[in-house]
């Protein structure tokens, strides 16, 4: 048997090209995530339960990327997370939250936390508008039993707008009346929507964000191929998710192929990302099943032990190089998932043929990841874990296994707390733009066209890192 050599990021470097770029600002890093979704930022956080829920997804969409809500939770929870993102930047909120006038201040406070929302329309039956209450109305109220009806702005004093009002008119009403919320009502004063000044400002000032046709932030969600996956897909599509990821550890399987086919048959207009695979044949089979993007990576992840537990995997650079020609042939984008430790790795992944990269470890420990910030020996940290780790397997909603029956293919890790996720994006996009100037590339296609890799030795790798000094 001929055994081929396979390489990963640290095995290679890109050779500098004569550059005609005068500034890194001349580079365009926008990319195709999937057949129908374009992003201004070509990296996204992993769909892991210690990385991506709504908080991360919202920040990523503002930064031109997208978050894929993980699937390791029950369907209702995942749908709620998707809805939180879709509601965040919504010029017209179709179904605003309401609260009863009989609710107490204590209940209102609970609702504010539950929905991460500072104002509520007041209605006894959820339909007829009786007033509005915002966090400002409760600033000086001390008695937790005070009723919403005693604190709200009442119906008579409300500024409202009719159904179908255009945004320019809404902006004028908001600014003329110096109000921040504009309930939309029909002739019978029934609630038909809500426009908020914050959403308008965000929407108009942020052309860089990832948005759908209605101006709402983009969000994705992962599904599996197990018993309830079509029920999950239906609920997510009803919540208006923008893209689905069929997230299977060994994506080159009849289960994944079947799942992609069934989802595309039922919901042809929703983009479906298939994965993970590490071979050209794997990618081609998923594309033929209907995948709108391919996620590549078997075992390169920072918390993965698949290669150690099973002996299977393909070093990530070779996996990308082998799969890129198939993806390009079918015009299906490639997402390089896992194994990225520094910005240069992302540049190499894109240069090798990826259209975007997914990172778990590099986002873990950031403020927007789920889970608390913990303290140990004076250091702040957060927990990150592989989705096939022991604790992840045991904490699944319907976990049937017991501790001694799980064969982990991932580990749990303590990662230093590292502040906002936008710092990660800034660092990586800065590295990418610099890298593109070394490649004389104005966009990612040119980076791929101009890329020349050299294979390096261990001595070359040592030389690449800072050496022979005490790093401060
Ligand atoms: P990084 O290196 O960015 O990789 O942390 C993130 C990717 O790792 C994959 N993943 C796993 N792979 N066992 C595995 O073999 C696991 O438990 C596991 N959990 C996540 C996943 O593709 C993720 O995006």
mmCIF file of C-alpha atoms and ligand atoms in Angstrom, residues 46-48 276 295 297 299-306 337-340 358-362 385-389 409-411, ligand 1:
data_model
loop_
_atom_site.group_PDB
_atom_site.id
_atom_site.type_symbol
_atom_site.label_atom_id
_atom_site.label_comp_id
_atom_site.label_asym_id
_atom_site.label_seq_id
_atom_site.Cartn_x
_atom_site.Cartn_y
_atom_site.Cartn_z
ATOM 1 C CA UNK A 46 -17.898 26.769 16.104
ATOM 2 C CA UNK A 47 -21.379 25.356 16.738
ATOM 3 C CA UNK A 48 -20.300 24.023 20.135
ATOM 4 C CA UNK A 276 -17.804 17.182 8.550
ATOM 5 C CA UNK A 295 -17.598 21.786 6.338
ATOM 6 C CA UNK A 297 -12.292 18.774 9.330
ATOM 7 C CA UNK A 299 -10.063 15.577 14.182
ATOM 8 C CA UNK A 300 -8.018 18.803 13.870
ATOM 9 C CA UNK A 301 -9.895 20.585 16.696
ATOM 10 C CA UNK A 302 -8.197 21.857 19.830
ATOM 11 C CA UNK A 303 -10.462 19.756 22.080
ATOM 12 C CA UNK A 304 -10.767 16.768 19.676
ATOM 13 C CA UNK A 305 -9.392 13.318 20.319
ATOM 14 C CA UNK A 306 -11.094 11.547 17.416
ATOM 15 C CA UNK A 337 -13.390 23.733 10.549
ATOM 16 C CA UNK A 338 -10.911 23.271 13.399
ATOM 17 C CA UNK A 339 -7.198 23.300 14.067
ATOM 18 C CA UNK A 340 -6.657 27.052 13.752
ATOM 19 C CA UNK A 358 -14.686 27.950 11.690
ATOM 20 C CA UNK A 359 -12.902 28.205 15.027
ATOM 21 C CA UNK A 360 -13.796 26.822 18.453
ATOM 22 C CA UNK A 361 -10.720 27.107 20.644
ATOM 23 C CA UNK A 362 -9.869 30.625 19.513
ATOM 24 C CA UNK A 385 -15.364 21.144 25.885
ATOM 25 C CA UNK A 386 -15.442 18.910 22.850
ATOM 26 C CA UNK A 387 -18.943 17.975 21.755
ATOM 27 C CA UNK A 388 -17.923 14.323 21.969
ATOM 28 C CA UNK A 389 -16.262 14.721 25.376
ATOM 29 C CA UNK A 409 -13.627 11.695 21.261
ATOM 30 C CA UNK A 410 -13.019 15.055 22.886
ATOM 31 C CA UNK A 411 -11.856 16.636 26.118
HETATM 32 P P1 LIG B 1 -10.881 24.247 17.176
HETATM 33 O O1 LIG B 1 -9.517 23.722 16.880
HETATM 34 O O2 LIG B 1 -11.130 25.541 16.477
HETATM 35 O O3 LIG B 1 -11.908 23.190 16.541
HETATM 36 O O4 LIG B 1 -11.157 24.298 18.633
HETATM 37 C C1 LIG B 1 -13.293 23.318 16.629
HETATM 38 C C2 LIG B 1 -13.991 22.161 15.933
HETATM 39 O O5 LIG B 1 -13.708 20.929 16.581
HETATM 40 C C3 LIG B 1 -14.749 19.988 16.278
HETATM 41 N N1 LIG B 1 -15.174 19.341 17.515
HETATM 42 C C4 LIG B 1 -14.826 18.089 17.884
HETATM 43 N N2 LIG B 1 -14.100 17.158 17.226
HETATM 44 N N3 LIG B 1 -14.347 15.698 19.079
HETATM 45 C C5 LIG B 1 -13.863 15.951 17.834
HETATM 46 O O6 LIG B 1 -13.181 15.091 17.257
HETATM 47 C C6 LIG B 1 -15.093 16.598 19.789
HETATM 48 O O7 LIG B 1 -15.497 16.353 20.936
HETATM 49 C C7 LIG B 1 -15.349 17.855 19.147
HETATM 50 N N4 LIG B 1 -16.037 18.958 19.541
HETATM 51 C C8 LIG B 1 -15.908 19.859 18.508
HETATM 52 C C9 LIG B 1 -15.865 20.781 15.635
HETATM 53 O O8 LIG B 1 -15.827 20.509 14.245
HETATM 54 C C10 LIG B 1 -15.497 22.211 15.977
HETATM 55 O O9 LIG B 1 -16.053 23.153 15.095
#
